[in-house]
CSV table of C-alpha atoms in Angstrom, one decimal:
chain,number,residue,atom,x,y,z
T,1,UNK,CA,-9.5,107.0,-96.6
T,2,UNK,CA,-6.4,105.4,-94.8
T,3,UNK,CA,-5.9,103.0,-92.5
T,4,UNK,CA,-8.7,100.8,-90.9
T,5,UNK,CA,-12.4,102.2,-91.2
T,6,UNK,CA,-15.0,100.8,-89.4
T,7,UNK,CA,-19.1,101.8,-89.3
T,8,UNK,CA,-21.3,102.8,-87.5
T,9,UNK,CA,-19.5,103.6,-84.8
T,10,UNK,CA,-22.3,103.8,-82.3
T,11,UNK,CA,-25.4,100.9,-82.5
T,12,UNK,CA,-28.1,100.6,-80.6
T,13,UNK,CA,-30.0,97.3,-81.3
T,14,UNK,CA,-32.7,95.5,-79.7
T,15,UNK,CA,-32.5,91.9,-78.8
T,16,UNK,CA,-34.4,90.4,-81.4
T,17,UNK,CA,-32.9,92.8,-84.3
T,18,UNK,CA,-30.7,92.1,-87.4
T,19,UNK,CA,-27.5,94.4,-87.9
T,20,UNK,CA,-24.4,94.2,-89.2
T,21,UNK,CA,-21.3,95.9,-88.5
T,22,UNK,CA,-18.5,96.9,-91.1
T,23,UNK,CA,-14.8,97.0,-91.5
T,24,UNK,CA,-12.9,98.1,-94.2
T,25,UNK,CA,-9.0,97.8,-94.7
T,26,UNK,CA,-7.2,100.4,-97.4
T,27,UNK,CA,-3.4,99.2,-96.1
T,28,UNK,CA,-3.5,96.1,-99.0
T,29,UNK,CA,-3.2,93.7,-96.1
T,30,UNK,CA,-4.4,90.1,-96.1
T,31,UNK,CA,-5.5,89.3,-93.0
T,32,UNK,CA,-8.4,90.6,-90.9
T,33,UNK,CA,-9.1,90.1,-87.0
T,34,UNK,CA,-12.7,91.0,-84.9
T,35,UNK,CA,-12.2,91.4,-81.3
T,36,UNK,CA,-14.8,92.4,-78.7
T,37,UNK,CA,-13.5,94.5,-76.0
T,38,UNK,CA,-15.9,94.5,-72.8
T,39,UNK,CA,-15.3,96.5,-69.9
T,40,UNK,CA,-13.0,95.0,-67.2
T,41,UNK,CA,-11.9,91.8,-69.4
T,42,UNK,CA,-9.1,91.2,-72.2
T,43,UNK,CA,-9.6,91.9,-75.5
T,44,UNK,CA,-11.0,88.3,-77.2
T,45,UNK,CA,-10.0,87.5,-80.2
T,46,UNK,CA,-13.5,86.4,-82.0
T,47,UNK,CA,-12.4,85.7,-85.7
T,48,UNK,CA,-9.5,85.7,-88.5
T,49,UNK,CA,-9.9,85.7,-92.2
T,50,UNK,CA,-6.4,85.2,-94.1
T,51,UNK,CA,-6.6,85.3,-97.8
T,52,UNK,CA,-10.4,85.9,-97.1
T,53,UNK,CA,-10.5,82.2,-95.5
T,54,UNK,CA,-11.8,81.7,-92.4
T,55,UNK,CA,-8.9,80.2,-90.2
T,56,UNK,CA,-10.0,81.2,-86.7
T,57,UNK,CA,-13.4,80.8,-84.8
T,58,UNK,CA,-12.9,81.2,-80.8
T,59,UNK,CA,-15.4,79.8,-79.7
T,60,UNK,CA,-18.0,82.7,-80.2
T,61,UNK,CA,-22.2,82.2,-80.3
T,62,UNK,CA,-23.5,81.5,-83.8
T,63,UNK,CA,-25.6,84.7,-83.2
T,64,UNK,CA,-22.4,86.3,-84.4
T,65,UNK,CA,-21.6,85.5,-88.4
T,66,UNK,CA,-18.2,86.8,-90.0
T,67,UNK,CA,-18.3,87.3,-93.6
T,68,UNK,CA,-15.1,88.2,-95.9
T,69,UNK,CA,-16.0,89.1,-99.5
T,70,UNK,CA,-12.8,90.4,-100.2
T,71,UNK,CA,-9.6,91.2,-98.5
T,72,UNK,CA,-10.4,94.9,-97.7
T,73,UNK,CA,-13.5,94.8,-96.8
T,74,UNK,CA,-15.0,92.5,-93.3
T,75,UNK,CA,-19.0,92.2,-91.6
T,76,UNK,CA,-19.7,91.1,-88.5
T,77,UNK,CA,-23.8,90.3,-89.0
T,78,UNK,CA,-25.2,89.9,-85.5
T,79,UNK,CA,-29.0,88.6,-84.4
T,80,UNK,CA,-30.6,88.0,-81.7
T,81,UNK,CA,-28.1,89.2,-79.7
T,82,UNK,CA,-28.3,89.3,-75.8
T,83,UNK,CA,-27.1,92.2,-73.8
T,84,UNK,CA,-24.0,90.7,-72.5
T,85,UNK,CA,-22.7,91.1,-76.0
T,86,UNK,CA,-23.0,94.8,-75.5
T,87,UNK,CA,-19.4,96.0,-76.2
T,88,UNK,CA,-16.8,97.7,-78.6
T,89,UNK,CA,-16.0,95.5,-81.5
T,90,UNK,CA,-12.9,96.1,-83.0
T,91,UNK,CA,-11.6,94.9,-86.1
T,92,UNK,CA,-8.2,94.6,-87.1
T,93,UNK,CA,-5.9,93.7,-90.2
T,94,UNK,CA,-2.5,92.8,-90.7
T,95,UNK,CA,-0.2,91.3,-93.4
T,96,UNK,CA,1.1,88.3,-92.5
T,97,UNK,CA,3.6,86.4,-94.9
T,98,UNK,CA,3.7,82.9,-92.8
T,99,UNK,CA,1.9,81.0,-96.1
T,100,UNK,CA,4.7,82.2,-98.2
T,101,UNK,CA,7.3,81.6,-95.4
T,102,UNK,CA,8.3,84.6,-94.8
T,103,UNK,CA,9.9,85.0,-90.9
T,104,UNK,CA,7.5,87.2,-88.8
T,105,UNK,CA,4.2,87.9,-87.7
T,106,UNK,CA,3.5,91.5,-89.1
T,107,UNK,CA,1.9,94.0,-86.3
T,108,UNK,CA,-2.2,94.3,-86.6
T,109,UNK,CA,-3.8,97.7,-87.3
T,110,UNK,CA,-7.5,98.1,-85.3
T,111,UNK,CA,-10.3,100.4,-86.5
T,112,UNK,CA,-11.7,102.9,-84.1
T,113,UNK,CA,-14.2,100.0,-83.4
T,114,UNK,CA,-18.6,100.3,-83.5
T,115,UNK,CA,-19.6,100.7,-79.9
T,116,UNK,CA,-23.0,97.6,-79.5
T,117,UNK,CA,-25.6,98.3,-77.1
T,118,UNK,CA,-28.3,95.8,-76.7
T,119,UNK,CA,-31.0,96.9,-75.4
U,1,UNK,CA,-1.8,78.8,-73.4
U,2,UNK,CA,-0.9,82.3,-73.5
U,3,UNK,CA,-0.9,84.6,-71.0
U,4,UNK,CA,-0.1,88.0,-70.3
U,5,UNK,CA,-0.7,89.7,-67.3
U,6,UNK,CA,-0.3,93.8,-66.7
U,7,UNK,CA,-0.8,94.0,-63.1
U,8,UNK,CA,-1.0,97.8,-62.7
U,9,UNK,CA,-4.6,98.7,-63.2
U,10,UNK,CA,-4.6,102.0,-63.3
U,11,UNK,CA,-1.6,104.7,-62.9
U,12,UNK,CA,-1.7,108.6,-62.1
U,13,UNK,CA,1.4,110.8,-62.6
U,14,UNK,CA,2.1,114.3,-62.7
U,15,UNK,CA,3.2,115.6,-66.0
U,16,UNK,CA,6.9,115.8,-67.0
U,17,UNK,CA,7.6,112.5,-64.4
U,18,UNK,CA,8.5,109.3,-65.7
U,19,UNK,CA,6.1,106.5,-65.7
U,20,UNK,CA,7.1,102.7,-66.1
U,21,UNK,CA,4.2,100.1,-67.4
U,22,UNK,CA,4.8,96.6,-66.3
U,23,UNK,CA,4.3,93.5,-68.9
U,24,UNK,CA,4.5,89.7,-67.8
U,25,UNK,CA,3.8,87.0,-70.1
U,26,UNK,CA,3.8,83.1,-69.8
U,27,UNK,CA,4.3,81.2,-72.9
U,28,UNK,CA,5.3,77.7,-74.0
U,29,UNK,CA,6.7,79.0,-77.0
U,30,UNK,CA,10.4,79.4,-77.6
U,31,UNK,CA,9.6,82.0,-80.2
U,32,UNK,CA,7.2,84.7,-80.2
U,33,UNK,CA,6.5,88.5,-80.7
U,34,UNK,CA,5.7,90.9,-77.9
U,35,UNK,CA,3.7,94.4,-78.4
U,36,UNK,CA,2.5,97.0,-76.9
U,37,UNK,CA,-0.7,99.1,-78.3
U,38,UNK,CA,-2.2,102.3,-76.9
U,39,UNK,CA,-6.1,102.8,-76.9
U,40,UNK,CA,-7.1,107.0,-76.3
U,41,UNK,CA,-10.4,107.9,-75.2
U,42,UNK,CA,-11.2,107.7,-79.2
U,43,UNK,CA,-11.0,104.3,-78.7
U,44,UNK,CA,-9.1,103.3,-81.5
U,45,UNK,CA,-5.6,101.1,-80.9
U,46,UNK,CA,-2.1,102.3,-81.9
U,47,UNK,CA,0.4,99.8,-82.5
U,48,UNK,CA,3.6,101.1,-80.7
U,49,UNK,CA,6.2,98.8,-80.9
U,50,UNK,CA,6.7,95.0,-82.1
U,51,UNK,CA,9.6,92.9,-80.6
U,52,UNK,CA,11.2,89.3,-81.6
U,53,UNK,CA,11.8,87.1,-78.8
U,54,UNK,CA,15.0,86.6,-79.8
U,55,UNK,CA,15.7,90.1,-80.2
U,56,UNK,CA,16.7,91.2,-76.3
U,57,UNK,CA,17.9,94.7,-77.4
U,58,UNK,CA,16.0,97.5,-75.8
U,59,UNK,CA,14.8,100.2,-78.0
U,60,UNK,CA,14.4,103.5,-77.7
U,61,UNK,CA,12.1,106.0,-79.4
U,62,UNK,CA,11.7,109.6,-78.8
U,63,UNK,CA,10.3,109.3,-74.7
U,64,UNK,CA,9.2,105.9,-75.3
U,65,UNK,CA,11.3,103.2,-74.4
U,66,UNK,CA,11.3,99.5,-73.9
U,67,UNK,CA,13.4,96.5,-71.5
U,68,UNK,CA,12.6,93.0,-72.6
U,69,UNK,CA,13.9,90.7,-70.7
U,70,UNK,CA,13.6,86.8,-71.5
U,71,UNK,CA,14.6,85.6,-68.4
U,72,UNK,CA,12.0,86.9,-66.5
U,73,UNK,CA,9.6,87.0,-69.3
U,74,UNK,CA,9.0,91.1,-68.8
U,75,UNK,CA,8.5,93.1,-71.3
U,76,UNK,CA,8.1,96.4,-70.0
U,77,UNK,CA,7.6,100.4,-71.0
U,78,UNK,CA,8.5,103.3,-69.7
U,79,UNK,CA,7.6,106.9,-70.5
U,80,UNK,CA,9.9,109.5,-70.4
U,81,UNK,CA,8.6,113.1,-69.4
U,82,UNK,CA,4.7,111.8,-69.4
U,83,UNK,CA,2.6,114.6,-71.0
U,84,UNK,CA,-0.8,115.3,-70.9
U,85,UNK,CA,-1.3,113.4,-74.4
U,86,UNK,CA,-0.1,110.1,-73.1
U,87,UNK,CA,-3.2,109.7,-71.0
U,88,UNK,CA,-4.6,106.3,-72.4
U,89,UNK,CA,-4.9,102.6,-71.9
U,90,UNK,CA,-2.0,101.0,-72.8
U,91,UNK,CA,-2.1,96.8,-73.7
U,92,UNK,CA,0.7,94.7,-74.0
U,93,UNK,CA,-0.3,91.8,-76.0
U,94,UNK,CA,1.9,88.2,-77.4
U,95,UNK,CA,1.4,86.3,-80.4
U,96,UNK,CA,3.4,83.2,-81.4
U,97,UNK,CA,5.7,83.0,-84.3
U,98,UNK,CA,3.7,81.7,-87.4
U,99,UNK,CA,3.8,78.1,-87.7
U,100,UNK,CA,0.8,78.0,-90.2
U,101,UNK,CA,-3.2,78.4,-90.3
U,102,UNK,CA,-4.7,79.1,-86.6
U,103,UNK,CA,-1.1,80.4,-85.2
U,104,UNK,CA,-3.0,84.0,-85.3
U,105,UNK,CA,-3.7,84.3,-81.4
U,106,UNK,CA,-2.9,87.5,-80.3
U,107,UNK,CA,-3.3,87.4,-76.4
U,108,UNK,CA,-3.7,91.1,-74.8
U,109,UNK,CA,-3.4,92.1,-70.7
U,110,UNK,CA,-6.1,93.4,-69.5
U,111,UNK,CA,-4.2,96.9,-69.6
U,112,UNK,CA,-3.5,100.0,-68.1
U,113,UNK,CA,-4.8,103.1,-67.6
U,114,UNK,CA,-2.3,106.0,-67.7
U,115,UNK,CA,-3.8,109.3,-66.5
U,116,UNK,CA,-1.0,112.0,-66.8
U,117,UNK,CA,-2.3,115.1,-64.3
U,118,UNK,CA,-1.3,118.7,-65.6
């Protein structure tokens, strides 16, 4: 596989249900990004994991837990969600060099995101 | 705070015009990078282009093409000879240059919806 894989693409979970979704990065990049894209607003940037350390947490519910086990591979575990969270989640990974001061912020490459329904 | 705002909502052109996307952005930042991503029905993004904001070259590539201007903090992209394919949201997005852990913000318009009519 190439690029940025992401599963299931479709969920369907009820409100008091446990899932989690799952992202998984074969470009040998050290950074990973989840985003929720809902209809009519701007993608929001929900977490970052560089060097599989947590380093960005924007303000999302603690119904939504990141976990990075490794560098390639991200989960998004999700319960008790509420249907406003219904949405496509996207994640994202990039290689950024700014801890070894290297100039520039390298471009992110998204999954084809897991589309939530909460029912 | 970031901000970038694409105020066309949604565009319709006939195939073979050209088609400009507009891109403003506010920033307190001297340095930065602009981008611009395409999201197909699929729904997956494509990274199209990345630009330094010291960098005020335009590029060109294939139909794409892109005017960055600093001055009035646009950062606009125009098709050349829209085909059918190019039907898609299109997002331009800013990120600040890295200035070390939580510099990762990557603020996205709300986007624009190209529909290229056959």
């Amino acid at each position: 596989e190439t690029g940025v894989t992401q599963t299931p693409r479709h969920l369907v979970m009820g409100m008091t249900n446990k899932k989690s979704l799952k992202c998984e990065q074969h470009l040998g990049h050290n950074a990973m990004y989840w985003y929720k894209q809902s209809a009519k607003k701007p993608l929001e940037l929900m977490f970052v994991y560089s060097l599989e350390e947590r380093v960005e947490n924007n303000s999302v519910p603690s119904r939504f837990s990141p976990e990075c086990p490794n560098s390639s591979h991200l989960f998004l575990h999700l319960h008790t969600l509420q249907p406003e969270d219904s949405a496509l989640y996207l994640c994202a990974s990039s290689q950024d060099g700014w801890d070894r001061g290297l100039a520039g912020r390298y471009e992110q490459y998204f999954g084809p995101g897991t589309r939530l329904t909460v029912t | 705070a970031q901000k970038v705002t694409q105020a066309q909502t949604e565009i319709s052109v006939v195939e073979k015009e050209d088609v400009t996307l507009d891109c403003v952005y506010e920033t307190r930042d001297t340095t930065y990078y602009l981008f611009w991503y395409k999201q197909p029905p699929s729904g997956e993004l494509v990274f199209l282009i990345r630009r330094n904001s010291f960098d005020e070259q335009n590029e060109i590539s294939g139909r794409y093409s892109w005017n960055f201007q600093k001055s009035t903090s646009s950062f606009n992209f125009t098709i050349t000879a829209s085909q059918v394919v190019d039907s898609a949201v299109y997002f331009c997005a800013l990120s600040p240059y890295p200035k070390g852990a939580g510099s990762y913000q990557l603020t996205f318009g709300k986007g624009t919806k190209l529909s290229v009519i056959p």
